[in-house]
Short mmCIF file of C-alpha atoms in Angstrom, two decimals:
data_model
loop_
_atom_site.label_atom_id
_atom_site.label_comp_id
_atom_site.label_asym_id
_atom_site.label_seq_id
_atom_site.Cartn_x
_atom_site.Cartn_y
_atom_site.Cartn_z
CA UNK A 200 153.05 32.20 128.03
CA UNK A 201 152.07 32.76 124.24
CA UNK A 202 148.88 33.01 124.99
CA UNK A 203 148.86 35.53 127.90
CA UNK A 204 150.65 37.55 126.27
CA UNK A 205 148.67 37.24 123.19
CA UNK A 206 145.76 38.37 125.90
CA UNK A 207 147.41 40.90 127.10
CA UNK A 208 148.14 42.46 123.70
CA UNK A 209 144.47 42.40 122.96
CA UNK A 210 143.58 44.36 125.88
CA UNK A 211 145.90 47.52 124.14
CA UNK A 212 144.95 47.47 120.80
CA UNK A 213 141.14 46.54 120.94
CA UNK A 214 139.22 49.52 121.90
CA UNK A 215 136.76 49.57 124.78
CA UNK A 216 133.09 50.18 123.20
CA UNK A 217 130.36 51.57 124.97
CA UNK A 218 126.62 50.53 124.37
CA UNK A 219 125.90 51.00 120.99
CA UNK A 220 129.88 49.97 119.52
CA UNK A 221 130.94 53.40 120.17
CA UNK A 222 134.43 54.13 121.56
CA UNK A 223 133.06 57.93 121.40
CA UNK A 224 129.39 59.27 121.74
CA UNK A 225 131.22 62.79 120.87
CA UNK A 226 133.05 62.45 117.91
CA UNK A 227 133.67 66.14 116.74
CA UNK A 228 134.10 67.01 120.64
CA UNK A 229 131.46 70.27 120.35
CA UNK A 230 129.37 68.76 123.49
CA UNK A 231 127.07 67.17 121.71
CA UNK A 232 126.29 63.38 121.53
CA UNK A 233 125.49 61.76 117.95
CA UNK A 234 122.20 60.71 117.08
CA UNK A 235 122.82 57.56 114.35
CA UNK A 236 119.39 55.59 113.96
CA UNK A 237 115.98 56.11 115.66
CA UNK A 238 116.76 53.67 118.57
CA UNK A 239 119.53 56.99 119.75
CA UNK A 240 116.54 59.31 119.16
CA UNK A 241 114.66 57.40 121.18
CA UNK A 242 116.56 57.12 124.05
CA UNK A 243 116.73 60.93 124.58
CA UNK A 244 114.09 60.26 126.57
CA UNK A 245 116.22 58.84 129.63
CA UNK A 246 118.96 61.65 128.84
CA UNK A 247 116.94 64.94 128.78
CA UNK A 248 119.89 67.43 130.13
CA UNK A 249 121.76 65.80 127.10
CA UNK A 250 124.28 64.41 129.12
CA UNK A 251 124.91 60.94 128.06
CA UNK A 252 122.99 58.32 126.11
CA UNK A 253 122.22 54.77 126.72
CA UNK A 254 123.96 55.43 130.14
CA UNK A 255 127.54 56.16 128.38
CA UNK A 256 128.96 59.56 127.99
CA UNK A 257 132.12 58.76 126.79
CA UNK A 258 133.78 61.21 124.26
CA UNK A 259 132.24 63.60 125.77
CA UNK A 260 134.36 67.27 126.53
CA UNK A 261 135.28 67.57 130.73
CA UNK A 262 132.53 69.71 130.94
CA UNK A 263 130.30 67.04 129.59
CA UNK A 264 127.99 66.96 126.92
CA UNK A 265 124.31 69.06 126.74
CA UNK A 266 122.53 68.03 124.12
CA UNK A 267 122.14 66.12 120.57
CA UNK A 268 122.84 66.61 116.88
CA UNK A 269 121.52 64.31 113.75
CA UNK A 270 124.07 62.25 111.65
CA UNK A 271 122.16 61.40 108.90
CA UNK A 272 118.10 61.93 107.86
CA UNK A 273 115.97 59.88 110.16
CA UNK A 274 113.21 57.49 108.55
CA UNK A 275 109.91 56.08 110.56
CA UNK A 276 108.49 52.75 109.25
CA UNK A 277 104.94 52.36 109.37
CA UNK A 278 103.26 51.86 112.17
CA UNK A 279 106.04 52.74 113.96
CA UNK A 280 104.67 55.35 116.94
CA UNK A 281 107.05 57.79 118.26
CA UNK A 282 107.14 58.70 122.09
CA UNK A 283 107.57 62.51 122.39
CA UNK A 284 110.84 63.40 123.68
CA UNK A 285 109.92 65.56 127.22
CA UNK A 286 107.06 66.24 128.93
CA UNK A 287 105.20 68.93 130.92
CA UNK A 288 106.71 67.91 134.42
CA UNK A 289 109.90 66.46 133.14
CA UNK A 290 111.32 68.68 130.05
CA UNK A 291 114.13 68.09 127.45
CA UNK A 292 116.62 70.80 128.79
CA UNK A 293 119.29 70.66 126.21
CA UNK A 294 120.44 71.33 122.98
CA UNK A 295 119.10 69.66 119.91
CA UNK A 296 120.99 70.26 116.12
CA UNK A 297 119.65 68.38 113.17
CA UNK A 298 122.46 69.78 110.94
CA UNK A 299 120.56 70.26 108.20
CA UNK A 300 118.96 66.13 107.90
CA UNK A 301 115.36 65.41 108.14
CA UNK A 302 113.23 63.37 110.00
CA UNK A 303 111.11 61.35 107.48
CA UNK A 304 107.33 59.87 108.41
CA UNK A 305 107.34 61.00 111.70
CA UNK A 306 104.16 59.07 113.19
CA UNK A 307 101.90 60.19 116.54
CA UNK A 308 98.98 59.24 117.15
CA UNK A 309 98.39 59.78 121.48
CA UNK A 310 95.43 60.95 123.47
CA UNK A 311 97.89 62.78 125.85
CA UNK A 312 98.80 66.57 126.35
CA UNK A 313 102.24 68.21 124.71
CA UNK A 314 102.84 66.49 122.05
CA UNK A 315 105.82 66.61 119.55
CA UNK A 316 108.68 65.36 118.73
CA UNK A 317 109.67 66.87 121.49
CA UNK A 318 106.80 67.44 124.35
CA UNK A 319 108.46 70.06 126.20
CA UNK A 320 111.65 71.88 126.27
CA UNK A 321 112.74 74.35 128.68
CA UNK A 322 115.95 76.25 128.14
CA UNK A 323 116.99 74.41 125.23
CA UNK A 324 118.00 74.94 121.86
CA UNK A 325 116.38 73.48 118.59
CA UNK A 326 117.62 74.03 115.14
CA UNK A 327 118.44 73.26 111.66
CA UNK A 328 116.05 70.10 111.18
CA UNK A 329 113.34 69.62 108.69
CA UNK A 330 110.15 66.94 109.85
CA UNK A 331 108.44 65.73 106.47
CA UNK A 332 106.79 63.01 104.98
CA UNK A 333 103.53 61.40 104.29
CA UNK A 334 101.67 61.29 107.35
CA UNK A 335 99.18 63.47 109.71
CA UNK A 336 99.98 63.62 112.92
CA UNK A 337 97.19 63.18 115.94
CA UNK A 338 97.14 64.83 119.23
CA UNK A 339 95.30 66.68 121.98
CA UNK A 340 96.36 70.29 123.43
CA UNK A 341 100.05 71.69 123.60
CA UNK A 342 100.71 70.11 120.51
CA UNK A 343 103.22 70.89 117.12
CA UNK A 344 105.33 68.90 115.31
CA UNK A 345 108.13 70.16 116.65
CA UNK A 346 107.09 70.54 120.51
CA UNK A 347 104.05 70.66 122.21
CA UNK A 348 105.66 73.36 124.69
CA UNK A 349 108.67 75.45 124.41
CA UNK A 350 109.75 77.89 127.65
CA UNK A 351 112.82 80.26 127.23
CA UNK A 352 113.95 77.89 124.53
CA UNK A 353 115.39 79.15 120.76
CA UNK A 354 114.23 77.66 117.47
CA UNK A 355 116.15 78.60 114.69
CA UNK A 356 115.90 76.76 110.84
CA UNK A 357 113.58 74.63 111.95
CA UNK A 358 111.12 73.36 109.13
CA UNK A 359 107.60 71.10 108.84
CA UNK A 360 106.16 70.04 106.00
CA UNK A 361 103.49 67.70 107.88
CA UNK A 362 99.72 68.26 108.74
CA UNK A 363 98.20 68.17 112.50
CA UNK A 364 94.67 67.23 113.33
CA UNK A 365 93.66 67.63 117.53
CA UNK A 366 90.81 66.24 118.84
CA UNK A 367 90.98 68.40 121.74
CA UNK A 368 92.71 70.99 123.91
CA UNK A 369 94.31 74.26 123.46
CA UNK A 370 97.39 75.44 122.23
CA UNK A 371 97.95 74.33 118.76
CA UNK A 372 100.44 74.90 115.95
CA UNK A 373 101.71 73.76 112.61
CA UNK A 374 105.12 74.37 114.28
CA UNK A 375 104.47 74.76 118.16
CA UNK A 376 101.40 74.54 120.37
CA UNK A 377 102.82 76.98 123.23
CA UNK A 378 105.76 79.32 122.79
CA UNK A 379 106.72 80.96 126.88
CA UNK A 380 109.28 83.53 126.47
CA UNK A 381 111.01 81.88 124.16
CA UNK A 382 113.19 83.09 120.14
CA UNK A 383 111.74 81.78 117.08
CA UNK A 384 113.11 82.58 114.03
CA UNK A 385 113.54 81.34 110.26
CA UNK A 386 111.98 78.72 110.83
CA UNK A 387 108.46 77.99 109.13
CA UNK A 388 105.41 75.14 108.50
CA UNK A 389 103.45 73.72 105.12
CA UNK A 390 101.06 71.90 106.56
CA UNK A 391 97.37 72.31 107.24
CA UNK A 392 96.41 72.68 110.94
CA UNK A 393 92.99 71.12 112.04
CA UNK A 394 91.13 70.89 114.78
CA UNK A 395 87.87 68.85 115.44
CA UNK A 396 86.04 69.17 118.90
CA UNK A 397 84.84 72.31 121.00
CA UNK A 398 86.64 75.11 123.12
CA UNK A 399 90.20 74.55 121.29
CA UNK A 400 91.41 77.74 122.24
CA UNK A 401 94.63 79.53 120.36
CA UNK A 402 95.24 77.56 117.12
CA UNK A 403 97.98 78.67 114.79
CA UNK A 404 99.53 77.90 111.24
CA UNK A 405 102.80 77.83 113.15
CA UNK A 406 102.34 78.68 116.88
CA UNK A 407 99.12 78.03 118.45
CA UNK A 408 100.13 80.67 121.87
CA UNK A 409 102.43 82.80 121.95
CA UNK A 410 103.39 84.80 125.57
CA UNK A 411 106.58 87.24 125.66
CA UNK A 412 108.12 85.57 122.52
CA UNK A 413 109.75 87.29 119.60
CA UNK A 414 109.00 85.48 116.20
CA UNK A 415 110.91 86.77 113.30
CA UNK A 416 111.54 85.43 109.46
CA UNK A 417 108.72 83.04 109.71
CA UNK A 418 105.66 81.54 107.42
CA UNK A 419 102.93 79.56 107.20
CA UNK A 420 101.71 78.15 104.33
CA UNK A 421 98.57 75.39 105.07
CA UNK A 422 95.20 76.20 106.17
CA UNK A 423 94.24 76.78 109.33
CA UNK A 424 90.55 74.58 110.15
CA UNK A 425 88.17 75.50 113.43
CA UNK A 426 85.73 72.44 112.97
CA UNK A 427 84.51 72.37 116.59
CA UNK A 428 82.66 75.17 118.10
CA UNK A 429 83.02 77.50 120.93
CA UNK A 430 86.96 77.70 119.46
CA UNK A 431 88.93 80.87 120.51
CA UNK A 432 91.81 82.75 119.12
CA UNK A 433 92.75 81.17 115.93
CA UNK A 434 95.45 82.80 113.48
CA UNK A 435 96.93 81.68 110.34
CA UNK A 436 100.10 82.04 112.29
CA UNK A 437 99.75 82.76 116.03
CA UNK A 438 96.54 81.90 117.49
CA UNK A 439 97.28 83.86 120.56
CA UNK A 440 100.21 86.11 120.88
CA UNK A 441 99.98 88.33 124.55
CA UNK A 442 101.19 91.64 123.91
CA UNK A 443 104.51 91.35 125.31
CA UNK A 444 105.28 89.09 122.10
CA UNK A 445 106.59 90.65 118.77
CA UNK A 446 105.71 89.14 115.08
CA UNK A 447 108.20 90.25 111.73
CA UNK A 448 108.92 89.87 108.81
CA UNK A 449 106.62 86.84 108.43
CA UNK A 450 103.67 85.89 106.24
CA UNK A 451 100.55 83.81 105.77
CA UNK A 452 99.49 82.29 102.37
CA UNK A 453 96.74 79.38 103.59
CA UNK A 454 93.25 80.53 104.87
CA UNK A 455 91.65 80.49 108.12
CA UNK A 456 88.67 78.61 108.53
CA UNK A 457 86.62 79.26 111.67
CA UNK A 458 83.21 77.55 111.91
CA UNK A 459 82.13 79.36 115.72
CA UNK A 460 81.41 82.40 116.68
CA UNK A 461 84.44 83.59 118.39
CA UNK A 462 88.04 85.43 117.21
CA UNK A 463 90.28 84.73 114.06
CA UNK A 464 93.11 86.69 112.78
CA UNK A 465 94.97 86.66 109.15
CA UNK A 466 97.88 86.27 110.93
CA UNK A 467 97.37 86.21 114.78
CA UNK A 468 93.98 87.12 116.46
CA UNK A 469 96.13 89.79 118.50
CA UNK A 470 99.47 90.69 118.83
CA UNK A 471 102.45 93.46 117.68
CA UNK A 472 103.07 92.96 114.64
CA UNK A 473 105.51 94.57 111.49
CA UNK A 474 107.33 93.99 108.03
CA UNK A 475 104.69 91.15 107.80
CA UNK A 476 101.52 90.32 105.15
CA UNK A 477 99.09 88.24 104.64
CA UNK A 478 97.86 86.85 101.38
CA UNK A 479 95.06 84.34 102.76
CA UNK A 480 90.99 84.77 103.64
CA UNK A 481 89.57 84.22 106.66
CA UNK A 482 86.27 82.44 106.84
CA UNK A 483 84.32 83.02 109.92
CA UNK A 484 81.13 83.59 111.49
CA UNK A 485 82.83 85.39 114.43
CA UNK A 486 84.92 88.44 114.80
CA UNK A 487 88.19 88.11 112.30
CA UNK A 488 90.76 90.54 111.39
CA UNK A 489 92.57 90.51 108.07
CA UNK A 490 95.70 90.94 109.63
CA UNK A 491 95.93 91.26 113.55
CA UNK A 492 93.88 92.84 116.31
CA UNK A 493 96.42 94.60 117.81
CA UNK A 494 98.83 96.98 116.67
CA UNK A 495 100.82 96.91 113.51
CA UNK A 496 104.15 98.83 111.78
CA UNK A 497 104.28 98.58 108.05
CA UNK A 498 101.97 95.57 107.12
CA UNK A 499 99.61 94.70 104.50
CA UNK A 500 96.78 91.87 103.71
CA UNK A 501 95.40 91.05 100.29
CA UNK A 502 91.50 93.31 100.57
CA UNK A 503 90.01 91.00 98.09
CA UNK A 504 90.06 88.36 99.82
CA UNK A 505 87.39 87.10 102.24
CA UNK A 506 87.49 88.30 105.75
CA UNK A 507 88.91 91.91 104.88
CA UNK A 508 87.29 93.84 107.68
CA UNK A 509 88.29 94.61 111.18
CA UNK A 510 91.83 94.99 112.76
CA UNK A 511 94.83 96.81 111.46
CA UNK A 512 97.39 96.97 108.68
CA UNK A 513 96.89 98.28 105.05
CA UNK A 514 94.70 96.51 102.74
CA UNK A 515 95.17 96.17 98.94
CA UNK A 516 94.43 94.05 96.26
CA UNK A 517 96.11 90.86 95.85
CA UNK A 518 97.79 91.60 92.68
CA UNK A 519 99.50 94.60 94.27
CA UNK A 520 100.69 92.54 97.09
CA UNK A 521 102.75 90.60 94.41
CA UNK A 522 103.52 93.78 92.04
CA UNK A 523 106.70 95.48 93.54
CA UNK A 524 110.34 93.48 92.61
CA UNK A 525 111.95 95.37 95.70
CA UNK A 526 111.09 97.18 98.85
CA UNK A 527 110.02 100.71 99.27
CA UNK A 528 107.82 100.81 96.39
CA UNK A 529 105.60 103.86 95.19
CA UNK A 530 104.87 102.68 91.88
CA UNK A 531 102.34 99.97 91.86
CA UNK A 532 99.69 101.40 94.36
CA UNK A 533 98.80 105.00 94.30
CA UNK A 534 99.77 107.09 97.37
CA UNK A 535 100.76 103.59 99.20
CA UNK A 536 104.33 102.93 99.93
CA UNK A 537 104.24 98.90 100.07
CA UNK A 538 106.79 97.34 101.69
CA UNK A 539 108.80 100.18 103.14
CA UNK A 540 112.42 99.34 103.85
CA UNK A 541 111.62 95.48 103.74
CA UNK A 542 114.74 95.49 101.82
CA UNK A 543 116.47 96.75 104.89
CA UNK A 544 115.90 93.21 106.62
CA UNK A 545 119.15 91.54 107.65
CA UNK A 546 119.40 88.22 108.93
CA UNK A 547 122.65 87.94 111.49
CA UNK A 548 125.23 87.16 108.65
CA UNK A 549 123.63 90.73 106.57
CA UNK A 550 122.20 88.76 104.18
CA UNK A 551 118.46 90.32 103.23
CA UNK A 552 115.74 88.56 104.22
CA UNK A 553 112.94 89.07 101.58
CA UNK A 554 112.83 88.46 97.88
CA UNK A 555 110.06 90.24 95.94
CA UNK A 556 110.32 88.08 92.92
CA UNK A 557 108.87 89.13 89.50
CA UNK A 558 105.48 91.58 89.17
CA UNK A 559 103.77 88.37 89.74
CA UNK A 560 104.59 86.79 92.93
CA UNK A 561 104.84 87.73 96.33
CA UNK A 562 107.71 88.47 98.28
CA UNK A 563 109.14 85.17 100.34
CA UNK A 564 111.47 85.00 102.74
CA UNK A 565 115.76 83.54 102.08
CA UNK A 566 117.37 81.51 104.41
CA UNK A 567 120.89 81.12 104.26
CA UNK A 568 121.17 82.07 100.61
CA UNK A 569 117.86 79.97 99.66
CA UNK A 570 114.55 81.65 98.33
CA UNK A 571 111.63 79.74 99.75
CA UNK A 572 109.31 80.26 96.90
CA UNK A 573 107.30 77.74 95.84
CA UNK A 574 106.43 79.08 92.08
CA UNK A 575 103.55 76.05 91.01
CA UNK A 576 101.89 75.63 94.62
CA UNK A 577 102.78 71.67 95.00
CA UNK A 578 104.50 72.28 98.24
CA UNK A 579 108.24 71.90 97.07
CA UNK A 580 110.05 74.73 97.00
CA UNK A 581 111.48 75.55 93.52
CA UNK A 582 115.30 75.09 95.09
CA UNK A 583 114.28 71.40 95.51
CA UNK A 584 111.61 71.31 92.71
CA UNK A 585 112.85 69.55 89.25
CA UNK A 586 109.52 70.47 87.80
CA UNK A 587 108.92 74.33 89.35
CA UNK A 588 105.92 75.30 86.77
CA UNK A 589 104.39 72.01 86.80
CA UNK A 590 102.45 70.95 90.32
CA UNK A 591 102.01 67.14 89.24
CA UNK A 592 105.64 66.39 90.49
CA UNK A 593 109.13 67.45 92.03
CA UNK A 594 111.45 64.90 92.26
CA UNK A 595 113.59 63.64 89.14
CA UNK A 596 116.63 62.38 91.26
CA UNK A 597 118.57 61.17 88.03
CA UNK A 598 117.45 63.86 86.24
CA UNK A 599 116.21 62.61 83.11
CA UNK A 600 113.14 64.30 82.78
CA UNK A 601 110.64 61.40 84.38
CA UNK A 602 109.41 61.37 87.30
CA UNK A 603 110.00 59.52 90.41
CA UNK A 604 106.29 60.15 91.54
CA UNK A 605 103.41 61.95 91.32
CA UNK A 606 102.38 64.38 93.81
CA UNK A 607 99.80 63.09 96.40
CA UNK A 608 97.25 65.72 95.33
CA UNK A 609 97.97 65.06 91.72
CA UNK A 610 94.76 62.71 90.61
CA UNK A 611 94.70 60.67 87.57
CA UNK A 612 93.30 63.63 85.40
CA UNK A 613 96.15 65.88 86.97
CA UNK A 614 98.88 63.17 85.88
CA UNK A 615 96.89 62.81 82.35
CA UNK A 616 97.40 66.42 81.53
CA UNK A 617 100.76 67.32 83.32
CA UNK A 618 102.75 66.02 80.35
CA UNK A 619 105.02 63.79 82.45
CA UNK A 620 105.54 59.76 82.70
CA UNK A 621 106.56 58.32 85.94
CA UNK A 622 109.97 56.82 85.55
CA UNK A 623 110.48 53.55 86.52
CA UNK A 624 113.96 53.45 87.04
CA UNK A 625 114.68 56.77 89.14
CA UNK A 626 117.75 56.31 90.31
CA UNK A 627 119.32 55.44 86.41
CA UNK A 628 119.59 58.20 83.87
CA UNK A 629 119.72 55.84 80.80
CA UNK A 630 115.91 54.82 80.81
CA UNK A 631 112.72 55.36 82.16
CA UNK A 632 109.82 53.23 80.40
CA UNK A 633 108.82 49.99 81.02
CA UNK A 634 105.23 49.26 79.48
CA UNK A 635 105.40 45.59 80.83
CA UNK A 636 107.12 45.64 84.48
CA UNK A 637 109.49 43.01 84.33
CA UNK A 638 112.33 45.49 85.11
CA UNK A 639 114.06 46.03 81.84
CA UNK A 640 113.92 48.72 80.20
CA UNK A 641 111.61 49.30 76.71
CA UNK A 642 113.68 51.57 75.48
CA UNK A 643 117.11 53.79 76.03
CA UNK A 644 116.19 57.60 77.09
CA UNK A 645 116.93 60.02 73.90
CA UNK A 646 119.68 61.73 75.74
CA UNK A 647 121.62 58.63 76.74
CA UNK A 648 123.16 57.78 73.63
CA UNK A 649 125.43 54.97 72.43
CA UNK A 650 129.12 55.80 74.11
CA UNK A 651 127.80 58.13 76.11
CA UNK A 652 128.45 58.36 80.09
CA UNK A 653 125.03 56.63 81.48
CA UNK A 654 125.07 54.00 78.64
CA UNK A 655 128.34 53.02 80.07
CA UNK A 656 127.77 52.73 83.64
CA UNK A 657 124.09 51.59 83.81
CA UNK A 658 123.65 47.99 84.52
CA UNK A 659 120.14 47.66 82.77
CA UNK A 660 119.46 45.04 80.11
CA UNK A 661 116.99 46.62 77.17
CA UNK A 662 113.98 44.61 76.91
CA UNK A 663 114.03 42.43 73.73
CA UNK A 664 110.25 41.97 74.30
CA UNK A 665 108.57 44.83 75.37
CA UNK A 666 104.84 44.56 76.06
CA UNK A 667 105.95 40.78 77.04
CA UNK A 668 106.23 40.64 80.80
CA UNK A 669 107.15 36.83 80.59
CA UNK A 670 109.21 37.37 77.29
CA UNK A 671 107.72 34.10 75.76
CA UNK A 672 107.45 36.14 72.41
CA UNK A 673 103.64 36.83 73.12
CA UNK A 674 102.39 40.39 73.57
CA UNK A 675 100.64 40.51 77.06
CA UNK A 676 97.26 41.52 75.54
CA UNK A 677 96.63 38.06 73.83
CA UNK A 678 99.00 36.01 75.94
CA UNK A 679 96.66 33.17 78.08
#
């Protein structure tokens, strides 16, 4: 009798878990299931109406659940390939929030069509998630880090710091390789686009086509590379945008690179286009247009830069691009207004959209109270950059001054002459030295002093021997 009942108690107070321990795949109840680890992003594939995942909905509101929203930042390991999410017949069709994490070392490396994280989405939703980290990713046509193909979809604060090379096919994009009728806004890419075989037609910084989309608050920074020949329709942000799509308040800083004889735009080979610059060359032997082919409202590209002839929008020198500190300005180019009522640019919470910075920089865009300016060009913006007027590094993340590590385009003679050490115990403010790698410190950092807060709590042992790795009381240079 003890023991049924002792049974029977169990079966109240023990809760019933679905796959994955969960007792609720819909914790905050808003319809959408939480993504945990990389095995729940990978099974979006069986669940691409957002319903359910790993066969269990429960949690979920009585109308059910539509789509998916990030817990934490994601990390790849290497070597570790990821399936895009969707594809051309069979489409993610639901919502997709990243709350503001990142997915880290994204890897893909297929020989397939629509490629992404995502391959296609149709009437979906993507926003607020950032894809960086340290490798390129390879695909063929319909391909961007974020989706190969998006159709009446919106993409909203969605950011990519990674680098593309395709090998062949159409349609591709820093960001997106096809955009159908579809909202894309504050949302932007870093890396460099490149592609490396023939007739790769509409190639982009951020979209490679765009038809009957609106694109607004938007940039590109990385170049944009034609290697093959016989390439059509590249732009340093749309490749292709039909005339039924709309471009504003966006800019280009990377260059376009077009090795064939064919069509390359500043910013998109054709389409409307306003409140937008560009401060990049374009490097063709075909036809190329500083800015756009088709028709423009109150746009400018830098005219000393290569490629400055053709297409619309008003061309001054680079230095004027970066001259006025607000919009409307009358001052720095004679009889030009530059910038007219930019400063008029609202996002949907009234907040302005550009910041013209000092005399000397360019005017970037702000996204939710953040400035995306980038002030020393080592692709870190300054909001996240402990080291803004110094490209060698970014990260401090115990803020003592040293480094965590060197930026990967930072070679030995860049680290020589930045003026910074690599610290070699990041995550502890009390020290950062350590000549002879056996993990104790040479030295306390000046700031930490005796008493002090991070002398107190660190649990590092100063090295009684440094330049001793085996601390037998002989120097490592004459130690046998």
């Amino acid at each position: 009798m003890r023991i049924l009942c002792s049974v029977l108690l169990s079966l109240f107070i023990t809760p019933l878990y679905a796959q994955s321990d969960r007792a609720d795949y819909d914790l905050d109840d808003d319809g959408l299931i939480e993504i945990n680890d990389l095995s729940d992003l990978t099974d979006i594939q069986n669940h691409l109406d957002g319903a359910a995942l790993y066969n269990e909905s429960t949690g979920c509101p009585a109308q059910g659940c539509n789509g998916f929203e990030l817990t934490t930042n994601l990390t790849f390991a290497e070597g570790d390939l990821h399936t895009p999410i969707g594809s051309s017949s069979t489409p993610f069709v639901g919502i997709f929030d990243g709350n503001g994490y990142s997915i880290i070392d994204l890897q893909i490396n297929v020989t397939s069509s629509y490629t992404g994280l995502f391959g296609a989405v149709v009437d979906g939703e993507l926003k607020n998630v950032t894809l960086e980290g340290k490798y390129r990713l390879y695909g063929r046509g319909y391909f961007g880090a974020l989706a190969g193909q998006i159709s009446t979809t919106s993409v909203k604060n969605v950011y990519s710091k990674l680098s593309l090379t395709s090998g062949s096919g159409s349609n591709i994009g820093g960001l997106i390789g096809s955009a159908l009728s579809s909202d894309i806004k504050e949302s932007y890419s870093t890396g460099e686009v490149r592609t490396t075989s023939s007739s790769q037609n509409s190639v982009g910084g951020l979209v490679g086509n765009s038809s009957s989309t609106t694109i607004n608050a938007t940039f590109s920074l990385g170049d944009v590379i034609i290697e093959g020949g016989s390439s059509h329709f590249t732009g340093g942000l749309v490749g292709y945008a039909n005339s039924a799509s709309a471009i504003s308040n966006s800019y280009v800083v990377g260059d376009v690179y077009n090795e064939n004889f064919y069509y390359s735009g500043g910013l998109a080979y054709t389409g409307s286009v306003s409140n937008s610059y560009v401060a990049g060359g374009v490097y063709t032997k075909g036809v190329s247009y500083t800015l756009t082919g088709s028709s423009q409202t109150n746009s400018f590209y830098a005219s000393d830069l290569k490629g400055t002839s053709g297409g619309s929008g008003t061309g001054v020198l680079l230095d004027e691009l970066k001259c006025p500190i607000t919009g409307s300005d009358t001052a720095c180019v004679n009889g030009v207004v530059l910038y007219d009522g930019w400063e008029l640019s609202l996002d949907t919470q009234g907040m302005a959209y550009w910041d013209f910075g000092t005399v000397s920089e360019l005017p970037v865009l702000v996204f939710e109270g953040r400035i995306y300016r980038d002030t020393d060009g080592d692709n870190s913006f300054d909001f996240e950059d402990a080291f803004i007027n110094n490209p060698a590094a970014s990260k401090d993340s115990d803020n003592d001054g040293a480094v965590d590590f060197f930026s990967i385009d930072c070679d030995e003679n860049c680290r020589n002459e930045s003026g910074l050490s690599i610290d070699m115990f990041p995550m502890d403010p009390a020290a950062s030295s350590d000549v002879d790698f056996d993990g104790k410190p040479d030295e306390w950092n000046a700031a930490c002093t005796l008493g002090s807060d991070c002398r107190n709590n660190t649990t590092l042992e100063l090295d009684a021997y440094p330049n001793d790795k085996d601390d037998d009381g002989i120097i490592d240079t004459i130690d046998t």
